[in-house]
Short mmCIF file of C-alpha atoms and ligand atoms in Angstrom, two decimals:
data_model
loop_
_atom_site.label_atom_id
_atom_site.label_comp_id
_atom_site.label_asym_id
_atom_site.label_seq_id
_atom_site.Cartn_x
_atom_site.Cartn_y
_atom_site.Cartn_z
CA UNK A 30 105.88 -59.06 -5.58
CA UNK A 31 102.25 -59.18 -3.94
CA UNK A 32 101.83 -59.41 -0.05
CA UNK A 33 101.14 -62.58 1.05
CA UNK A 34 101.25 -63.08 5.02
CA UNK A 35 100.81 -66.97 4.16
CA UNK A 36 103.83 -66.54 2.29
CA UNK A 37 106.12 -65.38 5.19
CA UNK A 38 104.65 -67.58 7.45
CA UNK A 39 105.92 -70.40 5.13
CA UNK A 40 108.77 -68.89 4.76
CA UNK A 41 109.32 -68.31 8.55
CA UNK A 42 109.30 -71.78 8.91
CA UNK A 43 111.23 -73.31 5.93
CA UNK A 44 114.38 -70.83 7.68
CA UNK A 45 113.68 -69.93 11.33
CA UNK A 46 116.22 -67.87 13.16
CA UNK A 47 116.36 -67.68 16.66
CA UNK A 48 114.18 -65.32 18.13
CA UNK A 49 113.73 -67.68 20.46
CA UNK A 50 116.80 -66.27 22.51
CA UNK A 51 115.59 -62.97 22.62
CA UNK A 52 113.39 -60.88 24.22
CA UNK A 53 111.14 -58.61 21.24
CA UNK A 54 109.15 -55.76 23.02
CA UNK A 55 105.39 -55.75 23.12
CA UNK A 56 103.96 -53.70 20.78
CA UNK A 57 102.39 -50.24 21.45
CA UNK A 58 99.68 -50.45 18.41
CA UNK A 59 98.59 -52.86 15.41
CA UNK A 60 97.47 -56.20 14.81
CA UNK A 61 100.39 -58.14 17.03
CA UNK A 62 101.61 -58.94 20.31
CA UNK A 63 105.26 -58.52 19.82
CA UNK A 64 106.72 -55.34 17.92
CA UNK A 65 108.14 -56.44 14.37
CA UNK A 66 112.10 -55.26 15.48
CA UNK A 67 113.54 -53.44 11.84
CA UNK A 68 116.36 -51.18 14.68
CA UNK A 69 119.00 -53.88 15.51
CA UNK A 70 121.27 -51.37 13.78
CA UNK A 71 120.51 -48.81 16.40
CA UNK A 72 120.30 -51.06 19.44
CA UNK A 73 119.94 -54.46 19.67
CA UNK A 74 117.38 -56.42 21.22
CA UNK A 75 118.17 -58.10 24.75
CA UNK A 76 118.86 -61.80 24.80
CA UNK A 77 117.28 -63.65 27.20
CA UNK A 78 120.52 -65.39 29.43
CA UNK A 79 121.70 -61.60 29.32
CA UNK A 80 119.91 -60.73 32.96
CA UNK A 81 120.91 -63.90 35.01
CA UNK A 82 124.17 -63.90 33.65
CA UNK A 83 124.55 -60.36 34.22
CA UNK A 84 122.92 -61.19 37.82
CA UNK A 85 125.35 -64.08 38.86
CA UNK A 86 128.33 -61.22 37.96
CA UNK A 87 126.78 -58.77 40.27
CA UNK A 88 126.32 -61.29 43.33
CA UNK A 89 129.92 -62.45 43.20
CA UNK A 90 130.40 -59.09 44.45
CA UNK A 91 127.62 -59.05 47.31
CA UNK A 92 129.56 -62.82 47.97
CA UNK A 93 132.92 -61.93 47.70
CA UNK A 94 133.54 -57.59 47.67
CA UNK A 95 137.45 -57.92 46.65
CA UNK A 96 138.04 -61.31 46.21
CA UNK A 97 136.00 -61.64 43.35
CA UNK A 98 138.76 -60.12 41.79
CA UNK A 99 140.53 -63.13 42.03
CA UNK A 100 137.64 -65.57 43.45
CA UNK A 101 134.79 -64.97 41.42
CA UNK A 102 133.11 -68.00 39.03
CA UNK A 103 134.31 -65.80 36.50
CA UNK A 104 137.07 -63.58 38.34
CA UNK A 105 137.19 -60.11 37.50
CA UNK A 106 140.73 -59.42 36.78
CA UNK A 107 141.33 -61.49 33.48
CA UNK A 108 137.44 -61.03 32.52
CA UNK A 109 137.96 -59.10 29.60
CA UNK A 110 140.19 -62.19 28.61
CA UNK A 111 136.41 -64.23 28.23
CA UNK A 112 136.16 -61.40 25.28
CA UNK A 113 138.72 -61.89 23.21
CA UNK A 114 138.32 -64.92 21.62
CA UNK A 115 134.82 -64.80 20.28
CA UNK A 116 135.61 -61.47 19.30
CA UNK A 117 138.74 -62.29 17.39
CA UNK A 118 135.98 -65.10 15.72
CA UNK A 119 133.70 -62.65 15.07
CA UNK A 120 135.66 -60.18 12.97
CA UNK A 121 138.33 -62.04 11.59
CA UNK A 122 141.13 -61.87 13.73
CA UNK A 123 143.50 -63.12 15.98
CA UNK A 124 143.15 -63.53 19.95
CA UNK A 125 146.38 -61.48 20.59
CA UNK A 126 144.84 -58.65 17.82
CA UNK A 127 141.41 -58.61 19.88
CA UNK A 128 140.61 -56.47 22.79
CA UNK A 129 137.34 -55.35 23.73
CA UNK A 130 137.40 -52.26 26.22
CA UNK A 131 136.18 -48.66 25.90
CA UNK A 132 133.44 -47.59 23.93
CA UNK A 133 133.42 -47.29 20.08
CA UNK A 134 134.85 -43.75 19.46
CA UNK A 135 137.66 -43.84 22.85
CA UNK A 136 138.34 -46.78 20.86
CA UNK A 137 139.16 -44.39 17.91
CA UNK A 138 140.87 -41.63 19.43
CA UNK A 139 143.02 -44.36 21.34
CA UNK A 140 144.27 -46.09 17.88
CA UNK A 141 144.44 -42.69 16.02
CA UNK A 142 147.86 -42.12 18.65
CA UNK A 143 148.97 -44.81 17.60
CA UNK A 144 148.14 -44.89 13.96
CA UNK A 145 147.36 -41.09 12.66
CA UNK A 146 151.08 -39.83 12.48
CA UNK A 147 150.51 -36.77 10.59
CA UNK A 148 153.56 -34.83 8.81
CA UNK A 149 153.54 -31.69 6.85
CA UNK A 150 153.97 -33.57 3.67
CA UNK A 151 151.61 -36.49 4.86
CA UNK A 152 148.24 -35.22 7.22
CA UNK A 153 145.27 -36.11 5.42
CA UNK A 154 142.60 -38.75 6.22
CA UNK A 155 139.87 -39.61 4.18
CA UNK A 156 136.45 -40.72 5.56
CA UNK A 157 132.73 -40.63 4.19
CA UNK A 158 131.29 -37.33 3.87
CA UNK A 159 128.08 -39.29 4.97
CA UNK A 160 130.08 -40.37 8.00
CA UNK A 161 128.72 -41.27 11.55
CA UNK A 162 129.47 -37.39 12.82
CA UNK A 163 131.40 -39.10 15.55
CA UNK A 164 133.74 -40.04 13.67
CA UNK A 165 133.83 -37.01 12.10
CA UNK A 166 134.62 -35.05 15.09
CA UNK A 167 136.71 -37.58 16.53
CA UNK A 168 138.89 -37.38 12.95
CA UNK A 169 138.55 -33.27 12.99
CA UNK A 170 139.93 -32.77 16.72
CA UNK A 171 142.73 -35.40 16.19
CA UNK A 172 143.87 -33.05 13.13
CA UNK A 173 143.53 -29.97 15.28
CA UNK A 174 145.57 -31.73 18.01
CA UNK A 175 148.35 -31.96 15.44
CA UNK A 176 147.74 -28.26 15.04
CA UNK A 177 146.68 -28.84 11.20
CA UNK A 178 143.75 -27.03 9.67
CA UNK A 179 140.62 -29.78 9.77
CA UNK A 180 139.10 -28.26 6.49
CA UNK A 181 141.96 -28.60 4.33
CA UNK A 182 142.95 -32.12 5.77
CA UNK A 183 139.70 -34.34 6.12
CA UNK A 184 139.14 -35.46 2.60
CA UNK A 185 135.17 -36.49 2.68
CA UNK A 186 134.44 -38.91 0.46
CA UNK A 187 131.05 -38.15 -1.67
CA UNK A 188 129.11 -40.65 -3.83
CA UNK A 189 128.60 -39.69 -7.74
CA UNK A 190 125.96 -37.20 -8.84
CA UNK A 191 122.76 -38.83 -8.68
CA UNK A 192 124.44 -41.72 -7.01
CA UNK A 193 123.70 -42.66 -3.28
CA UNK A 194 126.81 -44.52 -2.49
CA UNK A 195 130.78 -44.65 -3.11
CA UNK A 196 132.25 -46.80 -5.97
CA UNK A 197 135.16 -48.69 -4.72
CA UNK A 198 137.28 -47.31 -7.58
CA UNK A 199 136.32 -43.88 -7.45
CA UNK A 200 137.33 -44.28 -2.95
CA UNK A 201 141.16 -45.79 -4.66
CA UNK A 202 142.00 -42.79 -7.03
CA UNK A 203 141.38 -40.17 -3.88
CA UNK A 204 144.18 -42.18 -2.26
CA UNK A 205 147.23 -39.57 -2.40
CA UNK A 206 150.61 -39.40 -1.32
CA UNK A 207 149.50 -36.96 0.81
CA UNK A 208 146.93 -39.50 3.27
CA UNK A 209 148.28 -40.69 6.40
CA UNK A 210 145.00 -42.37 7.28
CA UNK A 211 142.07 -43.86 6.17
CA UNK A 212 139.07 -44.29 8.08
CA UNK A 213 136.15 -45.51 6.88
CA UNK A 214 132.98 -47.35 7.80
CA UNK A 215 132.80 -50.80 6.99
CA UNK A 216 129.06 -50.85 6.74
CA UNK A 217 127.84 -46.95 6.00
CA UNK A 218 125.07 -46.53 9.21
CA UNK A 219 123.38 -44.32 6.50
CA UNK A 220 123.12 -46.03 3.34
CA UNK A 221 123.58 -49.37 4.29
CA UNK A 222 126.56 -49.63 1.89
CA UNK A 223 129.06 -52.29 2.64
CA UNK A 224 132.59 -51.58 1.30
CA UNK A 225 135.19 -53.70 -0.21
CA UNK A 226 137.72 -53.57 2.33
CA UNK A 227 140.33 -55.14 1.24
CA UNK A 228 140.66 -53.54 -2.15
CA UNK A 229 140.48 -50.01 0.24
CA UNK A 230 143.09 -51.76 2.87
CA UNK A 231 145.47 -52.66 -0.43
CA UNK A 232 144.93 -49.52 -2.30
CA UNK A 233 145.86 -47.15 0.95
CA UNK A 234 148.40 -49.30 1.77
CA UNK A 235 149.76 -48.75 -1.59
CA UNK A 236 149.29 -45.17 -1.02
CA UNK A 237 151.32 -44.81 2.09
CA UNK A 238 148.87 -44.64 4.23
CA UNK A 239 147.72 -46.66 7.35
CA UNK A 240 143.83 -48.25 7.30
CA UNK A 241 141.17 -48.50 9.77
CA UNK A 242 138.03 -49.61 9.72
CA UNK A 243 134.92 -48.64 11.81
CA UNK A 244 133.32 -51.58 12.34
CA UNK A 245 130.02 -50.57 14.00
CA UNK A 246 127.63 -51.64 11.22
CA UNK A 247 129.71 -54.78 10.26
CA UNK A 248 130.88 -56.52 13.56
CA UNK A 249 128.04 -59.02 13.68
CA UNK A 250 126.38 -58.16 10.39
CA UNK A 251 128.35 -59.35 8.19
CA UNK A 252 131.81 -61.87 7.93
CA UNK A 253 135.47 -60.31 8.48
CA UNK A 254 138.62 -61.42 7.89
CA UNK A 255 140.17 -58.42 9.14
CA UNK A 256 143.39 -60.28 9.88
CA UNK A 257 143.89 -61.69 6.07
CA UNK A 258 143.02 -58.25 4.75
CA UNK A 259 146.00 -56.52 6.38
CA UNK A 260 143.76 -54.42 7.81
CA UNK A 261 146.28 -52.02 10.50
CA UNK A 262 142.92 -51.56 12.96
CA UNK A 263 139.61 -51.07 14.04
CA UNK A 264 137.10 -50.70 16.13
CA UNK A 265 133.46 -51.95 16.59
CA UNK A 266 130.64 -51.36 19.47
CA UNK A 267 129.10 -54.23 20.78
CA UNK A 268 125.52 -52.07 21.00
CA UNK A 269 123.90 -52.60 17.43
CA UNK A 270 124.22 -56.03 15.73
CA UNK A 271 125.96 -57.30 18.66
CA UNK A 272 123.34 -57.09 20.80
CA UNK A 273 124.71 -56.34 24.46
CA UNK A 274 122.99 -53.25 25.67
CA UNK A 275 122.98 -49.47 25.46
CA UNK A 276 126.31 -47.97 25.63
CA UNK A 277 127.78 -51.54 25.47
CA UNK A 278 131.79 -52.01 25.99
CA UNK A 279 133.84 -51.81 22.82
CA UNK A 280 135.65 -53.55 20.53
CA UNK A 281 139.48 -53.04 18.65
CA UNK A 282 142.09 -54.55 16.94
CA UNK A 283 145.44 -54.13 16.05
CA UNK A 284 147.03 -55.88 13.52
CA UNK A 285 149.82 -58.45 14.41
CA UNK A 286 152.36 -56.71 12.54
CA UNK A 287 151.92 -54.03 14.50
CA UNK A 288 152.35 -55.76 18.11
CA UNK A 289 155.07 -55.02 19.94
CA UNK A 290 155.62 -51.99 17.83
CA UNK A 291 158.00 -48.98 19.31
CA UNK A 292 154.18 -46.73 18.80
CA UNK A 293 152.78 -44.29 20.60
CA UNK A 294 150.44 -45.60 22.85
CA UNK A 295 148.18 -43.75 26.02
CA UNK A 296 148.65 -45.75 28.82
CA UNK A 297 147.32 -47.11 31.89
CA UNK A 298 147.59 -49.27 34.71
CA UNK A 299 146.08 -52.20 31.77
CA UNK A 300 148.40 -51.28 29.46
CA UNK A 301 151.14 -53.35 31.35
CA UNK A 302 151.60 -56.89 31.28
CA UNK A 303 148.93 -58.58 33.89
CA UNK A 304 151.32 -61.32 35.08
CA UNK A 305 153.54 -58.41 36.22
CA UNK A 306 151.27 -55.81 36.77
CA UNK A 307 150.86 -55.93 40.77
CA UNK A 308 154.54 -55.00 41.09
CA UNK A 309 153.69 -51.76 40.84
CA UNK A 310 156.51 -50.04 39.13
CA UNK A 311 156.56 -46.79 37.83
CA UNK A 312 157.01 -47.25 33.96
CA UNK A 313 154.28 -49.64 31.99
CA UNK A 314 155.78 -53.07 30.50
CA UNK A 315 153.03 -53.40 27.88
CA UNK A 316 152.38 -57.26 26.30
CA UNK A 317 153.10 -57.19 22.83
CA UNK A 318 149.14 -57.70 22.23
CA UNK A 319 145.99 -55.27 21.48
CA UNK A 320 145.51 -55.29 25.33
CA UNK A 321 148.54 -53.28 25.38
CA UNK A 322 145.61 -50.44 24.31
CA UNK A 323 144.00 -50.91 27.30
CA UNK A 324 144.33 -47.98 29.95
CA UNK A 325 141.34 -48.57 32.91
CA UNK A 326 140.42 -52.02 34.84
CA UNK A 327 137.30 -52.57 32.76
CA UNK A 328 133.59 -51.93 33.66
CA UNK A 329 133.19 -56.10 34.57
CA UNK A 330 129.04 -55.78 34.93
CA UNK A 331 129.16 -53.50 31.53
CA UNK A 332 131.46 -56.19 29.58
CA UNK A 333 128.52 -59.27 31.37
CA UNK A 334 126.33 -58.60 28.47
CA UNK A 335 129.15 -58.40 25.99
CA UNK A 336 130.36 -61.95 26.71
CA UNK A 337 126.34 -63.61 26.53
CA UNK A 338 126.04 -62.11 23.21
CA UNK A 339 129.11 -63.37 21.89
CA UNK A 340 128.76 -67.28 23.14
CA UNK A 341 125.62 -66.77 20.80
CA UNK A 342 127.73 -65.79 17.74
CA UNK A 343 129.53 -67.83 18.58
CA UNK A 344 127.33 -71.09 19.44
CA UNK A 345 125.32 -69.78 15.54
CA UNK A 346 128.40 -68.56 13.74
CA UNK A 347 128.21 -65.60 11.44
CA UNK A 348 128.85 -67.35 8.16
CA UNK A 349 124.97 -69.01 8.63
CA UNK A 350 123.92 -65.75 10.06
CA UNK A 351 124.93 -63.92 7.01
CA UNK A 352 123.30 -66.69 5.00
CA UNK A 353 120.26 -65.82 6.39
CA UNK A 354 120.54 -62.63 6.51
CA UNK A 355 121.18 -62.63 2.67
CA UNK A 356 117.77 -64.29 1.93
CA UNK A 357 115.90 -62.01 4.84
CA UNK A 358 116.66 -58.97 2.95
CA UNK A 359 116.20 -60.12 -0.45
CA UNK A 360 113.08 -61.19 0.77
CA UNK A 361 112.01 -57.28 2.17
CA UNK A 362 113.69 -55.48 -0.39
CA UNK A 363 110.82 -57.69 -2.94
CA UNK A 364 108.46 -56.45 -0.86
CA UNK A 365 109.89 -53.16 -0.88
CA UNK A 366 110.01 -52.60 -4.63
CA UNK A 367 107.67 -49.50 -4.77
CA UNK A 368 110.23 -47.69 -3.25
CA UNK A 369 113.29 -45.78 -3.47
CA UNK A 370 115.85 -47.88 -1.61
CA UNK A 371 119.34 -46.05 -1.81
CA UNK A 372 121.47 -49.30 -0.03
CA UNK A 373 123.18 -51.20 -2.80
CA UNK A 374 120.93 -53.92 -4.73
CA UNK A 375 124.05 -56.65 -4.92
CA UNK A 376 124.21 -58.70 -1.92
CA UNK A 377 127.68 -58.82 -1.60
CA UNK A 378 127.66 -54.51 -1.02
CA UNK A 379 125.42 -54.60 1.95
CA UNK A 380 124.44 -56.04 5.33
CA UNK A 381 121.08 -56.27 6.29
CA UNK A 382 119.62 -52.99 6.27
CA UNK A 383 117.59 -51.15 3.22
CA UNK A 384 117.64 -47.56 3.56
CA UNK A 385 114.80 -45.91 2.14
CA UNK A 386 114.44 -42.32 0.69
CA UNK A 387 110.93 -41.03 2.52
CA UNK A 388 109.56 -37.65 2.96
CA UNK A 389 108.59 -36.79 6.89
CA UNK A 390 111.03 -40.07 7.94
CA UNK A 391 110.14 -39.19 11.38
CA UNK A 392 106.53 -38.69 10.85
CA UNK A 393 106.47 -42.34 9.01
CA UNK A 394 108.23 -44.28 11.84
CA UNK A 395 105.75 -42.69 14.76
CA UNK A 396 102.86 -44.17 12.54
CA UNK A 397 104.42 -46.92 11.63
CA UNK A 398 105.50 -47.69 15.71
CA UNK A 399 102.23 -47.01 17.19
CA UNK A 400 99.72 -48.10 14.82
CA UNK A 401 101.65 -51.04 13.16
CA UNK A 402 103.75 -51.71 15.96
CA UNK A 403 107.35 -51.77 13.56
CA UNK A 404 110.07 -50.32 14.71
CA UNK A 405 112.06 -48.65 12.15
CA UNK A 406 114.73 -46.01 12.47
CA UNK A 407 114.70 -42.25 10.74
CA UNK A 408 117.28 -40.42 9.58
CA UNK A 409 115.83 -36.57 8.62
CA UNK A 410 115.47 -35.08 6.61
CA UNK A 411 114.08 -38.35 4.12
CA UNK A 412 115.81 -41.55 5.35
CA UNK A 413 114.51 -44.53 6.78
CA UNK A 414 116.28 -47.13 8.10
CA UNK A 415 114.73 -51.11 7.97
CA UNK A 416 117.30 -53.99 9.39
CA UNK A 417 116.10 -57.43 9.38
CA UNK A 418 118.60 -59.05 12.05
CA UNK A 419 119.10 -62.38 11.09
CA UNK A 420 118.97 -64.30 14.52
CA UNK A 421 115.87 -62.81 15.76
CA UNK A 422 113.88 -61.52 13.01
CA UNK A 423 111.51 -62.73 10.86
CA UNK A 424 110.11 -63.07 7.05
CA UNK A 425 106.75 -62.17 8.85
CA UNK A 426 108.22 -59.38 10.36
CA UNK A 427 109.26 -57.85 6.59
CA UNK A 428 105.88 -58.85 5.59
CA UNK A 429 104.51 -56.50 8.47
CA UNK A 430 106.76 -53.51 7.56
CA UNK A 431 106.22 -53.71 4.11
CA UNK A 432 102.32 -53.93 4.87
CA UNK A 433 102.50 -50.91 6.86
CA UNK A 434 104.55 -49.01 5.10
CA UNK A 435 102.60 -49.23 1.74
CA UNK A 436 99.39 -48.21 4.06
CA UNK A 437 101.38 -44.59 6.08
CA UNK A 438 102.55 -44.11 2.52
CA UNK A 439 99.09 -44.26 0.80
C1 LIG B 516 126.77 -45.79 16.13
C2 LIG B 516 128.17 -45.28 15.52
C3 LIG B 516 129.11 -44.58 16.49
C4 LIG B 516 128.96 -44.27 18.13
O1 LIG B 516 129.72 -44.04 18.81
P1 LIG B 516 130.25 -44.65 20.15
O2 LIG B 516 130.90 -44.12 20.74
O3 LIG B 516 129.59 -45.67 20.61
O4 LIG B 516 128.81 -43.26 20.85
C5 LIG B 516 130.44 -44.04 16.26
N1 LIG B 516 130.62 -44.45 14.88
C6 LIG B 516 129.62 -45.37 14.02
C7 LIG B 516 130.03 -45.35 12.00
C8 LIG B 516 128.52 -45.68 14.58
O5 LIG B 516 127.58 -46.21 13.74
#
């Protein structure tokens, strides 16, 4: 495909996103005032509304002090409940199955306290070999915490030799009777592969395992139906496709069939039912909802950006975003025809991200940034990741990235 700037601009006129809702950083090089931003899979851009909404919450504190817990325009005590409905809609869950709390890896640990219950004959955990390191460290430390050997207990799934992504049938085949937990990324952070979540979940259950999903790269990227798929539990962060800012408060899902069940949980005063919390009883009385997995009272000023961002997803709709995402990613993929793309070519098996095999990706991404104003993400030793984000990326951004990459690689 030839690189035509005019064509890119025409595509943008016919298929606009919602860039006007976001602050796009100025470019530090190149011919255009704004960056072409492809790192929304790492840290999403700031919605313009985030600043004023956060300041309004912050000012409730100035105006009311402790009384803000009940009297703020958005009272702090039930603040997290404002996020539950929108988060549940985004991941295809019931509100009772969903809670926004903590950060991603912390949530994985809290959920594994309940859902990784190893026995001598069934104590293995299945992850991807290319799992994000935090997930790998989390499961290895859980295995060790229960007195097992991580080298033996953690099964790492690898693509077949010469292939870049996992085949569903190969994943299913590895789910033996010794597997206690399957914990995979819904979309792999490195390759951008979208896993077949319903099929693998069903196969894990058939093997007698619990199936949890890390949706860090899936939430806000692809439509999800966690409830209908029967997923046991899931967790995701809010600073990637969910545009809620660095270290933003994360989400967690626990399937309805586990709610109110007699599962081990680590508790604190936010685990107990809000209606009787201030009776200050020595024993907690957890509600039969995902709120029971909360521990502490949550940070209001960190939840405020999550609320603002989820409102955008509610307004636009993840299905509509996904349609634009498929078109935008297909366009970028065509423009990058000369490169080795390790992400699956089938749109049903990928989200918004394309990962390229590129030598010295760190040097390439620095040149893209400072000479062309294109922000990409490098993973040593040889991967460059580009994520056209359907909310704010444009066809013109894709054209800029492809043109800049061609120039840098020449
Ligand atoms: C981004 C990411 C994380 C980051 O973990 P935090 O607890 O949010 O710091 C973990 N796992 C995966 C798969 C990720 O993509």
